[in-house]
Amino acid sequence: MDVREFDSPTKNTWCPGCGNFSILTAAKHVMAELVKSGDVKPEQIVISSGIGCHGKISDYIKVNSFYCLHGRVVPSLMGIKVANQRLKVIGFAGDGDAYDEGISHLIHAARRNLDITIIVHNNQVFALTTSQVTPTTPIGFKTKSAPKGSFEAPLNPLHLMLACGATFVARGFTGDMQHLRALILQAARHRGFAFIDVLQHCPSFNPTLQKFKPKVYDINKEGHNVQDFAAAWERAKEWNDRIPIGLFYCVEKEIYEKQLMGGRVLADEKPLSSVRDVLKKFM
Ligand code: SF4
């Protein structure tokens, strides 16, 4: 399958040079690869996105998609996956979307080990609303909501996900598209909750590309053991001089929907024809 099959006719309105383009391109290549290798059919791929610049990705990829409320990417995917376990579901969220409004959903999806992939476009700022503090904004960074500089300690998303029991924890970088593409493919093939925090440069409000590029290194080229929780935790502490990217942690665990539904696929069942029928089932 050609990757261009996933091109959408919608006009792209992201700013020139935005890191979102790398995530979009990488994701479309991964989808083509999943189809080519027989993992899924194109119609079995479902994506969801939240509110923010990243959210437009639902318009830019020609697959089944669900453009949801702010912070609700995870619950929308949870409903879709529980109803039909045969689908490949991939969520896109911003750092404000995932780590602020939607943080409780992220926590519970990780601890439950839902079989979904979540890609967070982390540009450390609310960009669509022209620059306000998010939970990953660095200390001292000036935004419209913190004109003297943020004084709040930023959240470490990798530590959060490790602590919550996520079975696949990774970090990507929009300055290295090939690496990002390989990482998303691994995540999409992981059976369980796969989380990727992507350092996404935002030329308009947080142009981090040149700042991060010399510091970023691939931990998987340095003999990191992805099954070693303590090693993953230590690597995730690194930030200032060297910024690790790659797969930090990956283990197998039973998935949520298998335990909840067994082999039952709700999407195959005869739909109830009326609200009365639905209510009768609970009477
Ligand atoms: Fe990308 Fe930033 Fe422009 Fe939004 S504001 S489209 S994140 S460069």
Short mmCIF file of C-alpha atoms and ligand atoms in Angstrom, two decimals:
data_model
loop_
_atom_site.label_atom_id
_atom_site.label_comp_id
_atom_site.label_asym_id
_atom_site.label_seq_id
_atom_site.Cartn_x
_atom_site.Cartn_y
_atom_site.Cartn_z
CA MET A 1 0.00 0.00 0.00
CA ASP A 2 1.26 3.45 -0.91
CA VAL A 3 1.52 5.95 1.92
CA ARG A 4 -0.25 8.52 -0.25
CA GLU A 5 -3.46 6.52 0.18
CA PHE A 6 -3.63 8.13 3.64
CA ASP A 7 -3.40 11.69 2.29
CA SER A 8 -6.48 13.75 3.01
CA PRO A 9 -7.73 16.55 0.74
CA THR A 10 -8.07 18.90 3.73
CA LYS A 11 -5.87 21.98 3.51
CA ASN A 12 -3.14 21.92 6.15
CA THR A 13 -3.07 25.08 8.28
CA TRP A 14 -0.17 24.29 10.63
CA CYS A 15 2.58 26.94 10.66
CA PRO A 16 5.48 26.31 8.27
CA GLY A 17 8.18 24.22 9.97
CA CYS A 18 5.87 22.95 12.74
CA GLY A 19 6.97 19.67 14.34
CA ASN A 20 3.46 18.34 13.84
CA PHE A 21 4.39 17.67 10.20
CA SER A 22 6.99 15.08 11.29
CA ILE A 23 4.43 13.29 13.47
CA LEU A 24 1.87 13.34 10.66
CA THR A 25 4.33 11.94 8.09
CA ALA A 26 5.69 9.31 10.47
CA ALA A 27 2.17 8.19 11.42
CA LYS A 28 1.06 7.84 7.80
CA HIS A 29 4.14 5.76 6.97
CA VAL A 30 3.45 3.53 9.96
CA MET A 31 -0.14 2.99 8.85
CA ALA A 32 1.02 2.06 5.34
CA GLU A 33 3.54 -0.37 6.88
CA LEU A 34 0.88 -1.96 9.10
CA VAL A 35 -1.37 -2.50 6.09
CA LYS A 36 1.46 -3.77 3.86
CA SER A 37 2.57 -6.29 6.45
CA GLY A 38 -1.00 -7.57 6.92
CA ASP A 39 -1.34 -6.41 10.55
CA VAL A 40 -4.55 -4.54 9.69
CA LYS A 41 -6.76 -3.40 6.84
CA PRO A 42 -6.98 0.38 6.28
CA GLU A 43 -10.58 0.43 7.49
CA GLN A 44 -9.50 -1.17 10.78
CA ILE A 45 -7.36 1.84 11.73
CA VAL A 46 -9.10 4.40 13.93
CA ILE A 47 -7.49 7.56 15.22
CA SER A 48 -8.62 10.12 17.73
CA SER A 49 -7.31 13.57 18.58
CA GLY A 50 -8.15 16.24 21.11
CA ILE A 51 -8.19 20.02 21.09
CA GLY A 52 -5.09 21.98 20.16
CA CYS A 53 -2.93 22.38 17.07
CA HIS A 54 -2.24 18.63 17.11
CA GLY A 55 -5.98 17.91 16.93
CA LYS A 56 -6.15 18.77 13.25
CA ILE A 57 -4.27 15.54 12.53
CA SER A 58 -7.67 13.84 12.44
CA ASP A 59 -8.46 15.96 9.38
CA TYR A 60 -5.11 15.26 7.75
CA ILE A 61 -5.10 11.46 7.67
CA LYS A 62 -7.65 9.62 5.58
CA VAL A 63 -8.75 6.95 8.07
CA ASN A 64 -11.69 6.58 10.42
CA SER A 65 -11.25 9.26 13.04
CA PHE A 66 -12.86 10.81 16.06
CA TYR A 67 -12.17 14.45 16.83
CA CYS A 68 -13.05 14.69 20.50
CA LEU A 69 -13.39 17.14 23.36
CA HIS A 70 -10.39 18.60 25.13
CA GLY A 71 -8.57 15.91 27.11
CA ARG A 72 -10.87 13.06 26.04
CA VAL A 73 -8.71 11.21 23.52
CA VAL A 74 -8.15 8.24 25.83
CA PRO A 75 -11.81 7.62 26.81
CA SER A 76 -12.90 7.86 23.18
CA LEU A 77 -10.33 5.24 22.20
CA MET A 78 -11.25 3.10 25.18
CA GLY A 79 -14.89 2.99 24.05
CA ILE A 80 -13.90 2.18 20.48
CA LYS A 81 -11.47 -0.56 21.49
CA VAL A 82 -13.78 -2.20 24.01
CA ALA A 83 -16.55 -2.28 21.38
CA ASN A 84 -14.31 -3.78 18.73
CA GLN A 85 -11.03 -5.37 19.70
CA ARG A 86 -10.12 -5.98 16.05
CA LEU A 87 -9.45 -2.29 15.48
CA LYS A 88 -6.04 -0.65 15.65
CA VAL A 89 -6.56 2.51 17.64
CA ILE A 90 -4.08 5.35 17.83
CA GLY A 91 -4.61 8.55 19.78
CA PHE A 92 -2.94 11.91 19.28
CA ALA A 93 -3.00 14.44 22.10
CA GLY A 94 -1.22 17.66 22.99
CA ASP A 95 0.69 18.21 26.23
CA GLY A 96 -2.12 20.44 27.48
CA ASP A 97 -4.67 17.93 26.31
CA ALA A 98 -3.02 14.82 27.77
CA TYR A 99 -1.22 16.12 30.87
CA ASP A 100 -3.71 18.79 31.96
CA GLU A 101 -7.38 18.24 31.09
CA GLY A 102 -7.01 14.56 30.28
CA ILE A 103 -4.46 13.43 32.84
CA SER A 104 -6.79 11.21 34.86
CA HIS A 105 -7.77 9.27 31.73
CA LEU A 106 -4.13 8.75 30.85
CA ILE A 107 -3.33 7.44 34.32
CA HIS A 108 -6.14 4.90 34.36
CA ALA A 109 -5.57 3.70 30.80
CA ALA A 110 -1.93 3.06 31.67
CA ARG A 111 -2.66 1.12 34.85
CA ARG A 112 -5.39 -0.92 33.11
CA ASN A 113 -3.16 -1.71 30.14
CA LEU A 114 -5.67 -0.88 27.47
CA ASP A 115 -4.39 -2.00 24.08
CA ILE A 116 -4.11 1.47 22.57
CA THR A 117 -1.31 3.75 21.37
CA ILE A 118 -1.09 7.33 22.60
CA ILE A 119 1.20 9.85 20.92
CA VAL A 120 1.60 13.13 22.79
CA HIS A 121 2.68 16.18 20.75
CA ASN A 122 4.62 17.79 23.57
CA ASN A 123 5.62 21.34 22.63
CA GLN A 124 5.56 22.45 26.27
CA VAL A 125 2.99 25.16 25.63
CA PHE A 126 -0.68 25.73 24.76
CA ALA A 127 0.01 26.80 21.17
CA LEU A 128 -3.42 26.98 19.55
CA THR A 129 -4.46 29.62 22.07
CA THR A 130 -1.17 31.47 21.39
CA SER A 131 1.00 30.49 24.35
CA GLN A 132 -0.03 29.64 27.89
CA VAL A 133 1.64 27.39 30.48
CA THR A 134 1.04 23.61 30.30
CA PRO A 135 2.21 20.97 32.81
CA THR A 136 5.45 20.48 30.82
CA THR A 137 6.40 24.16 30.43
CA PRO A 138 9.94 24.65 31.79
CA ILE A 139 10.62 26.92 34.76
CA GLY A 140 11.37 30.47 33.66
CA PHE A 141 9.65 30.11 30.27
CA LYS A 142 7.62 33.24 29.51
CA THR A 143 4.11 32.86 28.13
CA LYS A 144 1.02 35.05 28.00
CA SER A 145 -0.23 33.39 31.17
CA ALA A 146 3.15 33.70 32.90
CA PRO A 147 4.72 36.93 31.61
CA LYS A 148 7.43 36.83 34.28
CA GLY A 149 8.21 33.20 33.52
CA SER A 150 6.66 29.95 34.75
CA PHE A 151 7.59 29.04 38.31
CA GLU A 152 5.85 25.64 38.40
CA ALA A 153 7.99 22.50 38.38
CA PRO A 154 7.24 20.70 35.11
CA LEU A 155 5.76 17.21 35.03
CA ASN A 156 7.96 14.35 33.82
CA PRO A 157 5.57 12.38 31.56
CA LEU A 158 7.85 9.33 31.39
CA HIS A 159 8.02 9.02 35.16
CA LEU A 160 4.27 9.43 35.37
CA MET A 161 3.62 6.64 32.89
CA LEU A 162 6.22 4.33 34.43
CA ALA A 163 4.69 4.86 37.86
CA CYS A 164 1.21 4.11 36.49
CA GLY A 165 2.24 0.75 35.06
CA ALA A 166 2.36 1.57 31.33
CA THR A 167 3.80 -1.41 29.47
CA PHE A 168 5.42 0.63 26.67
CA VAL A 169 7.02 3.97 27.52
CA ALA A 170 8.97 5.93 24.91
CA ARG A 171 10.07 9.38 23.85
CA GLY A 172 10.39 10.63 20.29
CA PHE A 173 11.70 13.84 18.76
CA THR A 174 10.26 15.64 15.75
CA GLY A 175 13.81 16.54 14.69
CA ASP A 176 14.45 12.85 13.90
CA MET A 177 11.58 11.64 11.75
CA GLN A 178 13.06 8.24 10.87
CA HIS A 179 13.55 7.42 14.52
CA LEU A 180 10.05 8.62 15.31
CA ARG A 181 8.57 6.49 12.56
CA ALA A 182 10.30 3.36 13.87
CA LEU A 183 9.16 4.15 17.40
CA ILE A 184 5.51 4.63 16.38
CA LEU A 185 5.60 1.35 14.46
CA GLN A 186 6.88 -0.47 17.56
CA ALA A 187 4.20 1.20 19.67
CA ALA A 188 1.41 0.30 17.26
CA ARG A 189 2.51 -3.34 17.31
CA HIS A 190 2.79 -3.47 21.09
CA ARG A 191 -0.03 -5.43 22.72
CA GLY A 192 -1.00 -3.13 25.54
CA PHE A 193 -0.82 0.51 26.50
CA ALA A 194 1.86 2.15 24.35
CA PHE A 195 2.81 5.70 25.22
CA ILE A 196 5.12 8.02 23.28
CA ASP A 197 5.90 11.52 24.49
CA VAL A 198 7.15 13.37 21.41
CA LEU A 199 9.29 16.47 21.83
CA GLN A 200 7.57 18.61 19.24
CA HIS A 201 9.05 21.94 18.21
CA CYS A 202 6.66 24.85 17.77
CA PRO A 203 8.38 27.55 15.67
CA SER A 204 5.71 30.10 16.61
CA PHE A 205 5.72 29.79 20.42
CA ASN A 206 8.50 27.41 21.51
CA PRO A 207 11.15 26.85 18.84
CA THR A 208 13.10 24.04 20.51
CA LEU A 209 14.46 22.24 17.44
CA GLN A 210 17.96 23.72 17.45
CA LYS A 211 18.09 23.70 21.26
CA PHE A 212 17.28 19.99 21.60
CA LYS A 213 19.01 18.63 18.50
CA PRO A 214 22.61 18.61 19.82
CA LYS A 215 21.50 17.08 23.13
CA VAL A 216 19.23 14.30 21.92
CA TYR A 217 20.59 10.75 21.88
CA ASP A 218 19.06 7.31 21.28
CA ILE A 219 19.14 5.20 24.47
CA ASN A 220 18.56 2.00 22.51
CA LYS A 221 21.93 2.47 20.82
CA GLU A 222 23.60 2.57 24.24
CA GLY A 223 22.67 -0.91 25.43
CA HIS A 224 19.66 0.10 27.52
CA ASN A 225 17.64 -2.89 28.80
CA VAL A 226 13.99 -2.04 28.05
CA GLN A 227 12.72 -4.57 30.61
CA ASP A 228 14.65 -2.97 33.46
CA PHE A 229 12.22 -0.64 35.27
CA ALA A 230 14.91 0.96 37.48
CA ALA A 231 17.13 1.66 34.46
CA ALA A 232 14.18 3.23 32.61
CA TRP A 233 13.43 5.40 35.63
CA GLU A 234 17.06 6.59 35.85
CA ARG A 235 17.26 7.37 32.11
CA ALA A 236 14.01 9.33 32.33
CA LYS A 237 15.64 11.66 34.89
CA GLU A 238 18.17 12.89 32.31
CA TRP A 239 17.28 16.18 30.74
CA ASN A 240 19.68 19.12 30.74
CA ASP A 241 22.94 18.19 29.00
CA ARG A 242 21.71 15.01 27.31
CA ILE A 243 18.13 14.30 26.35
CA PRO A 244 17.36 10.59 25.89
CA ILE A 245 14.90 9.43 23.23
CA GLY A 246 13.83 5.92 22.27
CA LEU A 247 12.11 3.05 24.01
CA PHE A 248 12.62 3.28 27.78
CA TYR A 249 10.45 0.43 28.98
CA CYS A 250 8.56 -2.45 27.39
CA VAL A 251 7.00 -5.48 29.07
CA GLU A 252 4.08 -7.84 28.46
CA LYS A 253 0.95 -7.91 30.60
CA GLU A 254 -2.65 -9.02 30.03
CA ILE A 255 -4.70 -6.33 28.33
CA TYR A 256 -7.77 -4.69 29.83
CA GLU A 257 -10.31 -5.37 27.10
CA LYS A 258 -9.46 -9.09 26.99
CA GLN A 259 -10.19 -9.36 30.70
CA LEU A 260 -13.34 -7.24 30.43
CA MET A 261 -14.85 -8.72 27.27
CA GLY A 262 -13.20 -12.10 26.84
CA GLY A 263 -13.74 -12.94 23.17
CA ARG A 264 -16.95 -10.91 22.91
CA VAL A 265 -17.01 -8.27 20.15
CA LEU A 266 -19.86 -5.84 20.71
CA ALA A 267 -19.57 -4.53 17.16
CA ASP A 268 -20.66 -7.97 15.85
CA GLU A 269 -23.82 -8.05 17.94
CA LYS A 270 -27.26 -7.08 16.69
CA PRO A 271 -27.80 -3.42 17.57
CA LEU A 272 -30.64 -2.61 19.93
CA SER A 273 -33.31 -0.82 17.96
CA SER A 274 -34.57 1.69 20.51
CA VAL A 275 -33.91 3.37 23.84
CA ARG A 276 -36.73 1.17 25.25
CA ASP A 277 -34.74 -1.95 24.24
CA VAL A 278 -31.64 -0.59 25.92
CA LEU A 279 -33.53 0.17 29.13
CA LYS A 280 -35.15 -3.29 29.12
CA LYS A 281 -31.71 -4.87 29.27
CA PHE A 282 -31.15 -3.22 32.64
CA MET A 283 -34.64 -3.87 34.10
FE1 SF4 B 1 2.65 24.19 15.15
FE2 SF4 B 1 3.09 25.95 17.05
FE3 SF4 B 1 2.00 26.74 14.73
FE4 SF4 B 1 0.61 25.25 16.44
S1 SF4 B 1 1.35 27.34 16.78
S2 SF4 B 1 0.76 24.93 14.23
S3 SF4 B 1 2.19 23.91 17.32
S4 SF4 B 1 4.08 25.92 15.05
#
